mmCIF file of C-alpha atoms and ligand atoms in Angstrom:
data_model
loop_
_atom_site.group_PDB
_atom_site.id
_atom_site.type_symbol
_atom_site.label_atom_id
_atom_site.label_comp_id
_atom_site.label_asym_id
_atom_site.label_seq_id
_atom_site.Cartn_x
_atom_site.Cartn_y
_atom_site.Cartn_z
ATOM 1 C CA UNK A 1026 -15.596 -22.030 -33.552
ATOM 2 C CA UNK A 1027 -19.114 -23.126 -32.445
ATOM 3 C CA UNK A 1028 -19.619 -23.885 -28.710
ATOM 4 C CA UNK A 1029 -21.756 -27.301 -28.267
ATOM 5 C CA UNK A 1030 -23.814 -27.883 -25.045
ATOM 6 C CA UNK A 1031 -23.947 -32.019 -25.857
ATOM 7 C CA UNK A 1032 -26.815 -34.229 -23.704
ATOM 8 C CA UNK A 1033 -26.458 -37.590 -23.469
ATOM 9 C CA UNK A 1034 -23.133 -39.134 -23.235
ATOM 10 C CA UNK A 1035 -24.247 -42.785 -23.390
ATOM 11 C CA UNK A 1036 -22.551 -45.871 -25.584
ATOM 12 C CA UNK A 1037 -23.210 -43.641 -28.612
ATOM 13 C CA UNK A 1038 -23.100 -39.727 -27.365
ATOM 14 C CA UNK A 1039 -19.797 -40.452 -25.147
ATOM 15 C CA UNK A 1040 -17.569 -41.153 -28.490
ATOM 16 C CA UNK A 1041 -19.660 -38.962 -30.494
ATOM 17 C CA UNK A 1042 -18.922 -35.671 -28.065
ATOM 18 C CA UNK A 1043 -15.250 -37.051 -27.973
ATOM 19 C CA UNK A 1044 -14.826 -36.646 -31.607
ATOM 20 C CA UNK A 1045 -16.255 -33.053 -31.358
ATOM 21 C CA UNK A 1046 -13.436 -31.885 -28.862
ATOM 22 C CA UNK A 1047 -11.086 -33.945 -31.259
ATOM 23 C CA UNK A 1048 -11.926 -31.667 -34.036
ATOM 24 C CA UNK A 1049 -11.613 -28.958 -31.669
ATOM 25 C CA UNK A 1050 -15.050 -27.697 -30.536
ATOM 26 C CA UNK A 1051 -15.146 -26.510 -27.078
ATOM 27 C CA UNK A 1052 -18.147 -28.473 -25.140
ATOM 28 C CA UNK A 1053 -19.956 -27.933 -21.841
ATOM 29 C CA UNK A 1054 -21.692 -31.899 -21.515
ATOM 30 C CA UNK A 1055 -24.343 -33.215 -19.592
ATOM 31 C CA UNK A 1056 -25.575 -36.652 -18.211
ATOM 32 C CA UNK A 1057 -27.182 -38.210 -15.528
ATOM 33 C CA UNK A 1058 -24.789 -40.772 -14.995
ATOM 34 C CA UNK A 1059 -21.165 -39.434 -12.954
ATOM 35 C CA UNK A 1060 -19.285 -42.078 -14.545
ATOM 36 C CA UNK A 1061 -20.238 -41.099 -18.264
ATOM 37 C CA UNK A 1062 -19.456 -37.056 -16.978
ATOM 38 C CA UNK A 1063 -16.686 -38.205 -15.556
ATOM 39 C CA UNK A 1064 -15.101 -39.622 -18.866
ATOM 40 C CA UNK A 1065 -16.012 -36.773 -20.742
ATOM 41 C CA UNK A 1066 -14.220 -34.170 -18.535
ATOM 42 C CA UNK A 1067 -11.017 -36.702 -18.754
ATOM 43 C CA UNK A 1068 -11.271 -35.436 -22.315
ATOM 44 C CA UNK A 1069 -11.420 -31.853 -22.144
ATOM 45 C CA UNK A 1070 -15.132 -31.018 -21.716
ATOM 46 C CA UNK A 1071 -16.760 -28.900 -19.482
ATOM 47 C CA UNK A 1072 -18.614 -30.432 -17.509
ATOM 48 C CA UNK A 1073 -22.691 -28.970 -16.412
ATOM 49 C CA UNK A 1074 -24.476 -28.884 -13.231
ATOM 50 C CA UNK A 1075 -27.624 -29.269 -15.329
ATOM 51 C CA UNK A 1076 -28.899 -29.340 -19.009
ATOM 52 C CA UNK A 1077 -29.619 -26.095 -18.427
ATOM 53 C CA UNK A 1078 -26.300 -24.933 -17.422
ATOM 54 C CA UNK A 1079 -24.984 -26.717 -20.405
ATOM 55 C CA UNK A 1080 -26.923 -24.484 -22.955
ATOM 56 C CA UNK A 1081 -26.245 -21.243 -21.413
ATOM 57 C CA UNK A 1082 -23.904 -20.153 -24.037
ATOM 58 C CA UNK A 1083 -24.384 -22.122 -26.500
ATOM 59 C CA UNK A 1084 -24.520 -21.636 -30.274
ATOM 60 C CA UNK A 1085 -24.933 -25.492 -31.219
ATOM 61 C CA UNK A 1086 -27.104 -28.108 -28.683
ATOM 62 C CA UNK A 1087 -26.811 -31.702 -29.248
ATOM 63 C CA UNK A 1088 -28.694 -34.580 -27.548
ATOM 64 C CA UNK A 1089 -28.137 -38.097 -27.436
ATOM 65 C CA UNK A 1090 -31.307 -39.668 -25.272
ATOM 66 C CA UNK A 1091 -33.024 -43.211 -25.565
ATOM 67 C CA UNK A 1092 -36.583 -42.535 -26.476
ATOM 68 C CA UNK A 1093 -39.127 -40.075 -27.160
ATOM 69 C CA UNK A 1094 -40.158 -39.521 -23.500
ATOM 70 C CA UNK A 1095 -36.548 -38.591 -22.778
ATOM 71 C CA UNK A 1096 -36.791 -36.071 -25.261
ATOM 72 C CA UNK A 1097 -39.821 -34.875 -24.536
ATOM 73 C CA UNK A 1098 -38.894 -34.566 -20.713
ATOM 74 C CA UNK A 1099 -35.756 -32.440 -21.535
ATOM 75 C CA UNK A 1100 -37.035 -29.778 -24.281
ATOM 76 C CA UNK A 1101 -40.770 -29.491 -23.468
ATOM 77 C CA UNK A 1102 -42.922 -28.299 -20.420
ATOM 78 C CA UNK A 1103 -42.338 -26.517 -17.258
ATOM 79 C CA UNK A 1104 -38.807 -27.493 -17.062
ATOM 80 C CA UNK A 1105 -37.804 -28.008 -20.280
ATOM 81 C CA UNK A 1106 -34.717 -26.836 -22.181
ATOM 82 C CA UNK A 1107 -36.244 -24.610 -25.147
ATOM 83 C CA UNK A 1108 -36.463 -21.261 -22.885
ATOM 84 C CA UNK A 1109 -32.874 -21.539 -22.156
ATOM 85 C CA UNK A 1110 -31.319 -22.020 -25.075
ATOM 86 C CA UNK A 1111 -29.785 -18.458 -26.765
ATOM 87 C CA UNK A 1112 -31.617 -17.348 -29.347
ATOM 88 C CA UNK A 1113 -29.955 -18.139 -32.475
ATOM 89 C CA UNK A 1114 -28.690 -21.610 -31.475
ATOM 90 C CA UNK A 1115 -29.319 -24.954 -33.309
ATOM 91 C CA UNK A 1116 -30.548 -27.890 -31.959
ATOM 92 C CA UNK A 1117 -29.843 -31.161 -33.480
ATOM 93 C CA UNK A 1118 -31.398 -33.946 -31.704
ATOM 94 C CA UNK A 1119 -29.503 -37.152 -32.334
ATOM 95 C CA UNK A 1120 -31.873 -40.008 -30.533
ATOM 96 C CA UNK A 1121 -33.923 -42.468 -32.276
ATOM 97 C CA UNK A 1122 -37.661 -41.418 -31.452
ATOM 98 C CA UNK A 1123 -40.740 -41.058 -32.945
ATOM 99 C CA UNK A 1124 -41.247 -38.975 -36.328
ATOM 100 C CA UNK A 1125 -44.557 -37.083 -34.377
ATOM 101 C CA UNK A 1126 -42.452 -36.414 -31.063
ATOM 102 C CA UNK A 1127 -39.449 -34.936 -33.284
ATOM 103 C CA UNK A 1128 -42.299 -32.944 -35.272
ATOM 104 C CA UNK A 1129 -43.681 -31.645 -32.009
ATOM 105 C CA UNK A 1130 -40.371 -30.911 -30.224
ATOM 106 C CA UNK A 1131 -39.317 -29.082 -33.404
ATOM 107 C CA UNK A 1132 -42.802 -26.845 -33.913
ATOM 108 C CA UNK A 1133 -41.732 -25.548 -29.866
ATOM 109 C CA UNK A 1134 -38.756 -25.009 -30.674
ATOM 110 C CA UNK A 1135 -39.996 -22.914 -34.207
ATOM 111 C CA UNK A 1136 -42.305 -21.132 -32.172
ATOM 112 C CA UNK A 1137 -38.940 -19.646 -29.712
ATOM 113 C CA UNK A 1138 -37.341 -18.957 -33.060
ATOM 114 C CA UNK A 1139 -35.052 -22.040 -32.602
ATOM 115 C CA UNK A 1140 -34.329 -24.580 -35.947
ATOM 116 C CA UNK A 1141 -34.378 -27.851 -34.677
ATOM 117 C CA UNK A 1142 -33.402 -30.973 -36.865
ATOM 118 C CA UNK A 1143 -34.227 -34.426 -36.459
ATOM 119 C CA UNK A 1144 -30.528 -36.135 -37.191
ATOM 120 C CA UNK A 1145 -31.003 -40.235 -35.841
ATOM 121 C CA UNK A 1146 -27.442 -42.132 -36.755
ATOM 122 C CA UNK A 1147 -26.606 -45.551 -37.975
ATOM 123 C CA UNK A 1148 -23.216 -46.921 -37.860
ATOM 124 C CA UNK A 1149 -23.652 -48.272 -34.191
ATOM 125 C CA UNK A 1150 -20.786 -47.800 -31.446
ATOM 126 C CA UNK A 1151 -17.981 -48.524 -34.001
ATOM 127 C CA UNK A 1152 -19.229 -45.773 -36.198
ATOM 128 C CA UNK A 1153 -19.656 -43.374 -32.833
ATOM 129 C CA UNK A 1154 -15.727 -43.831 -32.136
ATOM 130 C CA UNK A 1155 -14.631 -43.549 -35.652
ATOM 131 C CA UNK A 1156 -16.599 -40.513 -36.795
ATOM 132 C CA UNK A 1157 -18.073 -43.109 -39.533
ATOM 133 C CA UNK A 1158 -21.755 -42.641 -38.833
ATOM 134 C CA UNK A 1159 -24.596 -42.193 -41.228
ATOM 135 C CA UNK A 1160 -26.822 -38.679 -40.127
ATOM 136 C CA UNK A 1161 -30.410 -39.026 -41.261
ATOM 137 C CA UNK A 1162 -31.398 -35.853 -41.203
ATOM 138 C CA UNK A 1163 -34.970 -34.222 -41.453
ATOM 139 C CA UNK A 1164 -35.636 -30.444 -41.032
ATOM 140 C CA UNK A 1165 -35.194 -27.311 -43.132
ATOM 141 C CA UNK A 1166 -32.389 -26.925 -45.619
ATOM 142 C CA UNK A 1167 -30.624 -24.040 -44.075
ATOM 143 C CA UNK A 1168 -30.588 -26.069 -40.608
ATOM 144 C CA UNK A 1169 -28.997 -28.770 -42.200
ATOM 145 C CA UNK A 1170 -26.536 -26.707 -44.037
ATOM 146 C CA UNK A 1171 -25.526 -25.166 -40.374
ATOM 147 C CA UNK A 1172 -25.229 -28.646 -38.999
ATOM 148 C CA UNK A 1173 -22.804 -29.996 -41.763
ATOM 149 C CA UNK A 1174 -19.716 -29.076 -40.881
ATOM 150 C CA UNK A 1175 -20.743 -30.308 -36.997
ATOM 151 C CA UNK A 1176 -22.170 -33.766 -38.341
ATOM 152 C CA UNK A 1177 -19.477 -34.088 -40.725
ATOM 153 C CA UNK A 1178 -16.682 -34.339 -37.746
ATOM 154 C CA UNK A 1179 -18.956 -37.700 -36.071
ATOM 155 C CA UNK A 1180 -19.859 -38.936 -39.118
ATOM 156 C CA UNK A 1181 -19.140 -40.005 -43.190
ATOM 157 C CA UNK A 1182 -22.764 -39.861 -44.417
ATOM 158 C CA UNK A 1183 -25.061 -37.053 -44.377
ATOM 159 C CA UNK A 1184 -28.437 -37.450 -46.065
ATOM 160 C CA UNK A 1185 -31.310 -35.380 -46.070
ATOM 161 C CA UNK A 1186 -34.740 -37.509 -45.534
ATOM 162 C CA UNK A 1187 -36.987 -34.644 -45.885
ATOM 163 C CA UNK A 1188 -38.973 -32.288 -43.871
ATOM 164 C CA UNK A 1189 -38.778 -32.351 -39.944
ATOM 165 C CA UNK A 1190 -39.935 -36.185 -38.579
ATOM 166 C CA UNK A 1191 -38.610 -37.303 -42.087
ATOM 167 C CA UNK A 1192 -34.804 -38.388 -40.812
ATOM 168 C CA UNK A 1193 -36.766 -40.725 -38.117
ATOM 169 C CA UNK A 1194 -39.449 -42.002 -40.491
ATOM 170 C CA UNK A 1195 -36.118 -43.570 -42.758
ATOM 171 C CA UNK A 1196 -34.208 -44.201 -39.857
ATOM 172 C CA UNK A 1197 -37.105 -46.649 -38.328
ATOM 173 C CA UNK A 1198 -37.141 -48.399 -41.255
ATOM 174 C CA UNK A 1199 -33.777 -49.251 -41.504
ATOM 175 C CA UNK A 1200 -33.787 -50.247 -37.823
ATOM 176 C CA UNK A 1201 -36.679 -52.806 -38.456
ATOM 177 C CA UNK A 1202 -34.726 -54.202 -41.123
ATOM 178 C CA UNK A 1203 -31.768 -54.422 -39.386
ATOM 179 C CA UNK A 1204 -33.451 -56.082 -36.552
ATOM 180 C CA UNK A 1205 -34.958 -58.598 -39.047
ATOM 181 C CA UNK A 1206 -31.670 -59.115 -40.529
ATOM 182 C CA UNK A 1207 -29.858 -60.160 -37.389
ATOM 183 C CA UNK A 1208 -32.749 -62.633 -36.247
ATOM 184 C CA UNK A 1209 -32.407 -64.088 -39.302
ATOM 185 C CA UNK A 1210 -28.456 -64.519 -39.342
ATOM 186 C CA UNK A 1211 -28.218 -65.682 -35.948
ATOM 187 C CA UNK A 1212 -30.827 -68.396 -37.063
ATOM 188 C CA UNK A 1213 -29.013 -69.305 -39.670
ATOM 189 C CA UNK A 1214 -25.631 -70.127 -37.809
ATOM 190 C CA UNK A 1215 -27.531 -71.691 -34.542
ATOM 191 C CA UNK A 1216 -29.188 -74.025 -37.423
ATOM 192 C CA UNK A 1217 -25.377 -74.278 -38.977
ATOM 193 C CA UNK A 1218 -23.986 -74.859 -35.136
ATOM 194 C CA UNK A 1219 -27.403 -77.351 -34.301
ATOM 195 C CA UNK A 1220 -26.184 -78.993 -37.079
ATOM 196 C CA UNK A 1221 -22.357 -79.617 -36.989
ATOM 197 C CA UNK A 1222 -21.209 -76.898 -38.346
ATOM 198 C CA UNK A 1223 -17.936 -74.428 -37.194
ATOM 199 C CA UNK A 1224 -19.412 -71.081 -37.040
ATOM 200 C CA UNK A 1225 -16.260 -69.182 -38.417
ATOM 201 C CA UNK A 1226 -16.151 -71.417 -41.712
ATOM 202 C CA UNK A 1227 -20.221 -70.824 -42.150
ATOM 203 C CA UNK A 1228 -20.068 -67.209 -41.338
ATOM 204 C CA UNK A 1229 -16.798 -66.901 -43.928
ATOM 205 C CA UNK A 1230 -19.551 -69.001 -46.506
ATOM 206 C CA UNK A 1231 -22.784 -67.160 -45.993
ATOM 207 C CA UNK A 1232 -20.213 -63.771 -46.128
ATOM 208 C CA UNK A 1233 -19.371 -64.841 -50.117
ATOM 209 C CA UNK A 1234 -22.982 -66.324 -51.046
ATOM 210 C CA UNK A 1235 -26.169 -64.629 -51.426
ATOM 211 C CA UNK A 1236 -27.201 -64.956 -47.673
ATOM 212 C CA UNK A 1237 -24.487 -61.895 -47.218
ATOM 213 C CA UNK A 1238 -25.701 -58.654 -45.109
ATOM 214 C CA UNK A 1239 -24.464 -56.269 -42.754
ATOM 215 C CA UNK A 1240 -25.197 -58.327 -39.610
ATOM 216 C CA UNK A 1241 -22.913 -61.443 -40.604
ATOM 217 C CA UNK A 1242 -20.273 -59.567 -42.101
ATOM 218 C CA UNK A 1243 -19.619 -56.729 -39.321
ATOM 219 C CA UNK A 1244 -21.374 -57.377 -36.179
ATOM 220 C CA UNK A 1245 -21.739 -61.277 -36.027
ATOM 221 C CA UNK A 1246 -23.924 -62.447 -33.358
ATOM 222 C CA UNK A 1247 -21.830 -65.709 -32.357
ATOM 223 C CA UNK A 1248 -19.238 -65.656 -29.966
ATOM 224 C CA UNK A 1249 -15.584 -65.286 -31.136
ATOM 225 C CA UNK A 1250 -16.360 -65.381 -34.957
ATOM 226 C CA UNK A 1251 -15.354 -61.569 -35.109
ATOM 227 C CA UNK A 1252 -13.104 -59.230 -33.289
ATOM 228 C CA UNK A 1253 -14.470 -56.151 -31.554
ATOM 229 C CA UNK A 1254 -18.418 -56.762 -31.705
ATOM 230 C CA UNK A 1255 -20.718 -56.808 -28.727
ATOM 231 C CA UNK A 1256 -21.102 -61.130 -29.176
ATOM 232 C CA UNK A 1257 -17.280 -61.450 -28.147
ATOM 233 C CA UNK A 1258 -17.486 -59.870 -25.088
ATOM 234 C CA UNK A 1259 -20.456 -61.349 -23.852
ATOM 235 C CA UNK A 1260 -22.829 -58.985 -25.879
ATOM 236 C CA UNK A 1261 -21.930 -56.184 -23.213
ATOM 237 C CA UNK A 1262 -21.608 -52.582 -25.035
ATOM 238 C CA UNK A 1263 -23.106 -52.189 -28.227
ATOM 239 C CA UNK A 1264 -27.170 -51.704 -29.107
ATOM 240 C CA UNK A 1265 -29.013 -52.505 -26.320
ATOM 241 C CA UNK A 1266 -32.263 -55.009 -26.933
ATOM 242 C CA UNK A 1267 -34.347 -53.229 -25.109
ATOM 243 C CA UNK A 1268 -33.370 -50.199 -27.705
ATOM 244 C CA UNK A 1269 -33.749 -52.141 -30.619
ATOM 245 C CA UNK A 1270 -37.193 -53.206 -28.700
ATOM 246 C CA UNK A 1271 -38.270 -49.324 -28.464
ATOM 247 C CA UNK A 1272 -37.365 -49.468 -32.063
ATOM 248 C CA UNK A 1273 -39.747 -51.908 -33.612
ATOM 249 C CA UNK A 1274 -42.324 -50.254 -31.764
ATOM 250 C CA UNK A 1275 -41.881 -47.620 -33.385
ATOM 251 C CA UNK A 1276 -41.894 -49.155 -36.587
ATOM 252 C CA UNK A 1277 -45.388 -50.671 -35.248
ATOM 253 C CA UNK A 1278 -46.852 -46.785 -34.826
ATOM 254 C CA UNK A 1279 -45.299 -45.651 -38.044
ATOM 255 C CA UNK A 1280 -47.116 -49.020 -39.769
ATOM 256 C CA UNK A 1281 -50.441 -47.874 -37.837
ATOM 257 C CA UNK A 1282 -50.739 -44.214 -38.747
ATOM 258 C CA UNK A 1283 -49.368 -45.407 -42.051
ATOM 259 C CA UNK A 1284 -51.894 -48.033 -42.744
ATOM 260 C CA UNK A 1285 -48.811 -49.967 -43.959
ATOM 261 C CA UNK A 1286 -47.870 -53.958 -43.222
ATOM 262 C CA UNK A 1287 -44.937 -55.121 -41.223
ATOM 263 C CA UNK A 1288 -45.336 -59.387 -40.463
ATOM 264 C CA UNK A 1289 -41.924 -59.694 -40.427
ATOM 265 C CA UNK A 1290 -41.053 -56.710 -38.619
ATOM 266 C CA UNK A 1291 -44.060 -57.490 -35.855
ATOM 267 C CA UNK A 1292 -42.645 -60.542 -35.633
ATOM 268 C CA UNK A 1293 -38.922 -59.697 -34.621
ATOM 269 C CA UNK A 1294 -40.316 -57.244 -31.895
ATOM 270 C CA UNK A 1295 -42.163 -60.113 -30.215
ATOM 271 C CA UNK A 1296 -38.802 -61.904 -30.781
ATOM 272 C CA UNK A 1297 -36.586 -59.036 -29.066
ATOM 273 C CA UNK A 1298 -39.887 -58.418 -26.469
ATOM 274 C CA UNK A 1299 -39.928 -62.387 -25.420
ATOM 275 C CA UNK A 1300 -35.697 -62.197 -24.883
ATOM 276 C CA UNK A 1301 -36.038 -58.895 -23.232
ATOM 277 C CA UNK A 1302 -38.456 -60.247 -20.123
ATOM 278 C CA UNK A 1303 -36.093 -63.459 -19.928
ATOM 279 C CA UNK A 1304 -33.854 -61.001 -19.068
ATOM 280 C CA UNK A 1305 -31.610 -59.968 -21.816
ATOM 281 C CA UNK A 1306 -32.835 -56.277 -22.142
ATOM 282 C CA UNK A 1307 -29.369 -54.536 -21.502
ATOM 283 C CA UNK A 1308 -27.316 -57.128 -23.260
ATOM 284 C CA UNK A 1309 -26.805 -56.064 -27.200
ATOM 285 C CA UNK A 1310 -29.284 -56.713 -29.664
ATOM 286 C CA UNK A 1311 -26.995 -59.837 -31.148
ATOM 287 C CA UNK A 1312 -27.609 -61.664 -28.125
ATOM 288 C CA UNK A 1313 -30.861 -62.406 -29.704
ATOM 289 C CA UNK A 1314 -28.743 -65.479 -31.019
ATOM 290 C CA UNK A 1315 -29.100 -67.238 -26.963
ATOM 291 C CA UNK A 1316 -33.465 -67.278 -27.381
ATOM 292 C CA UNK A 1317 -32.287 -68.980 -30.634
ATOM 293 C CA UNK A 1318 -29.821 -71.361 -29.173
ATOM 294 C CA UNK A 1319 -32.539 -72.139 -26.414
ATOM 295 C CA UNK A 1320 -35.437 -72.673 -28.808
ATOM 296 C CA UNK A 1321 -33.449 -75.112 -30.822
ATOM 297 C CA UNK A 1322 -32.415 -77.226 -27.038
HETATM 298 P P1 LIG B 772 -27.421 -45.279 -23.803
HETATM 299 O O1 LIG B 772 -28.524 -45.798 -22.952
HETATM 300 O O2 LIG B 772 -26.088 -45.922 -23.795
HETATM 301 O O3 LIG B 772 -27.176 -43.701 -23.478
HETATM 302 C C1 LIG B 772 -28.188 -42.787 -23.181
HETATM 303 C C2 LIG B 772 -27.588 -41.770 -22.203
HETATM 304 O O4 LIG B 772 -28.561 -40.747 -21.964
HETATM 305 C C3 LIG B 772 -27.237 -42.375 -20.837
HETATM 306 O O5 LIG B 772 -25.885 -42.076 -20.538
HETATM 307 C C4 LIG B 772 -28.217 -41.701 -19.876
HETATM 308 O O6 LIG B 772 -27.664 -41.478 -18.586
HETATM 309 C C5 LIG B 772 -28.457 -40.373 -20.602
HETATM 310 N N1 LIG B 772 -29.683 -39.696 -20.211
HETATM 311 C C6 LIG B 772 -30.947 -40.183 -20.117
HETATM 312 N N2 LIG B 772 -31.806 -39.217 -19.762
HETATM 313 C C7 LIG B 772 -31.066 -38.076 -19.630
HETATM 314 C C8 LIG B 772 -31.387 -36.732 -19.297
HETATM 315 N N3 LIG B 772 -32.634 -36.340 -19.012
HETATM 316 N N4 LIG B 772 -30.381 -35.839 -19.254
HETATM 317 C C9 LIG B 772 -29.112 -36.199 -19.539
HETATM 318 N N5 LIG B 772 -28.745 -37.462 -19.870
HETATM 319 C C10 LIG B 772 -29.726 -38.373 -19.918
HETATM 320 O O7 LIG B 772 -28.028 -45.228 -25.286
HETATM 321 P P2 LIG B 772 -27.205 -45.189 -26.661
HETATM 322 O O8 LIG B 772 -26.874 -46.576 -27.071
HETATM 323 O O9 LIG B 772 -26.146 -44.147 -26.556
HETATM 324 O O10 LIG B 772 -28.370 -44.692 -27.645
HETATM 325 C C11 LIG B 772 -28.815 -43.334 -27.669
HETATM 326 C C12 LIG B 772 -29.793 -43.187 -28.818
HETATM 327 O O11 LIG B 772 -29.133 -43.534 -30.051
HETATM 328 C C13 LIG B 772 -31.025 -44.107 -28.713
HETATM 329 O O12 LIG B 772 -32.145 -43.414 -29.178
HETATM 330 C C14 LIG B 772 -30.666 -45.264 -29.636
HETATM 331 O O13 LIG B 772 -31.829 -45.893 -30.157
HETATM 332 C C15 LIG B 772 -29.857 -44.555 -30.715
HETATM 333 N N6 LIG B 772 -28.863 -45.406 -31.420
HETATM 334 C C16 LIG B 772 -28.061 -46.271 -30.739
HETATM 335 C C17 LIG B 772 -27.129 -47.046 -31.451
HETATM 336 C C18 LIG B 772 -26.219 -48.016 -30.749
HETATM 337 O O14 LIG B 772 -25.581 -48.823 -31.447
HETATM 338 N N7 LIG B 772 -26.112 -47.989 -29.420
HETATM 339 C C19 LIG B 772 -27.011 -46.905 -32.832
HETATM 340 C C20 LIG B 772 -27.814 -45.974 -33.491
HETATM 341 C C21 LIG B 772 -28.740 -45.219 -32.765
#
């Protein structure tokens, strides 16, 4: 069986790896944070002294990072990951980033004789712990074909965008919609709450009318409605806003070099931007129901 070197054992990567050693796959693991090592090695993995040390021997290298820069940072230049990496292995870089950094990343890594995919996820953290995600995958068939039987112990749903950038081109536009889709739920219940209403009984309504999406129905931004989502336990865990906030910026670049128009989409990430500097960057996105709340006094 495969070994995986896996970087970046964050809300997502930490259940993600821990459904890898599930399955079986031995893992050397690397983080910055002690704490997230820490939990890891509780579950059987080996833990690194560096990302380097985690690729040594390696035959499959996984990373989990916030944003293009952290990807950039730990593959490319002077320091950077791609010398170290056995020839042979293949890298599947799970982040959300931008389709041109996952291009460039994976032309470095082509030139070293390494095939790197682009895989972004969407399930959130409930998908990471039950090996439910969706992989959005873009890079070269036979990549992808290596990477199955990996992706297919973390996740359901395996599609194949296209060519190498193409798994985060589709996977930013499902995040802009997603973020759209939650302003405009938690609107609709702080106008519901404004108004009189009991949140439960409008969010079991709007769940059987047309106003249904994946927002209300399995990640409900009001407190208590739901069980196990980031808005019942005071929007801790989850999809950070300032994530969501890296994410609708790069829907803005994609709608620039695609000469393509996003009002709505602009508009959520001034929404997300203006609750971020109040202070809400590290809370979940959801939590974009309190500038609501406020606006409405
Ligand atoms: P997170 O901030 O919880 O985790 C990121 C982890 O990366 C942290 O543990 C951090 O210490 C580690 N890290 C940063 N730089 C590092 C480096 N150089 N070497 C080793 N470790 C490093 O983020 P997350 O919520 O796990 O999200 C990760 C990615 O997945 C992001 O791109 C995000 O947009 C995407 N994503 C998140 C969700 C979600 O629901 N949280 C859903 C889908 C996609």
């Amino acid at each position: 069986m495969s070994h995986i070197a896996f970087i970046g054992l964050g809300n997502m990567g930490g259940p993600m790896a821990q459904n890898l050693l599930k399955a079986g796959y031995t893992l050397s693991v690397f983080d910055l944070s002690p704490a997230a090592l820490q939990a890891a090695a509780d579950l059987g993995a080996t833990v690194a002294m560096s990302a380097m040390d985690a690729v040594r021997h390696a035959d499959i290298v996984i990373s989990m990072l916030p944003a293009s820069r952290h990807v950039e940072a730990l593959y490319l230049g002077e320091a950077g990951l791609l010398p170290h990496i056995p020839q042979g292995a293949l890298v599947i870089d799970c982040s959300t980033i931008a389709a041109q950094t996952a291009k460039t990343v994976s032309q470095a890594a082509a030139a070293r004789g390494l095939v790197m995919l682009d895989a972004p996820v969407s399930g959130g953290t409930a998908g990471a712990a039950a090996a439910t995600l969706t992989f959005i995958v873009g890079g070269e068939d036979a990549g992808l074909e290596r990477a199955r039987p990996v992706l297919s112990k973390m996740g359901k749903n395996i599609f194949h965008a296209g060519p190498s950038g193409a798994g985060q081109t589709a996977k930013i536009c499902n995040n802009m919609l997603l973020g759209i889709q939650m302003i405009g739920t938690a609107e609709a219940l702080a106008l519901g709450v404004a108004n009189g209403l009991d949140p439960h009984v409008l969010s079991d309504i709007m769940s059987k009318s047309s106003g249904r999406n994946w927002a209300l129905e399995l990640y409900n931004p009001y407190p208590d409605v739901m069980e196990n989502v980031p808005a019942s336990r005071g929007y801790r865990g989850g999809f950070g806003v300032d994530l969501m906030l890296k994410d609708l910026g790069l829907a803005t670049e994609a709608a620039l070099s695609g000469q393509a128009s996003i009002p709505l989409g602009e508009m959520a990430r001034n929404l997300y931007g203006l609750h971020s500097k109040a202070g809400a960057g590290g809370l979940d996105f959801s939590s974009i129901l309190q500038l609501l709340q406020k606006a409405k006094g």
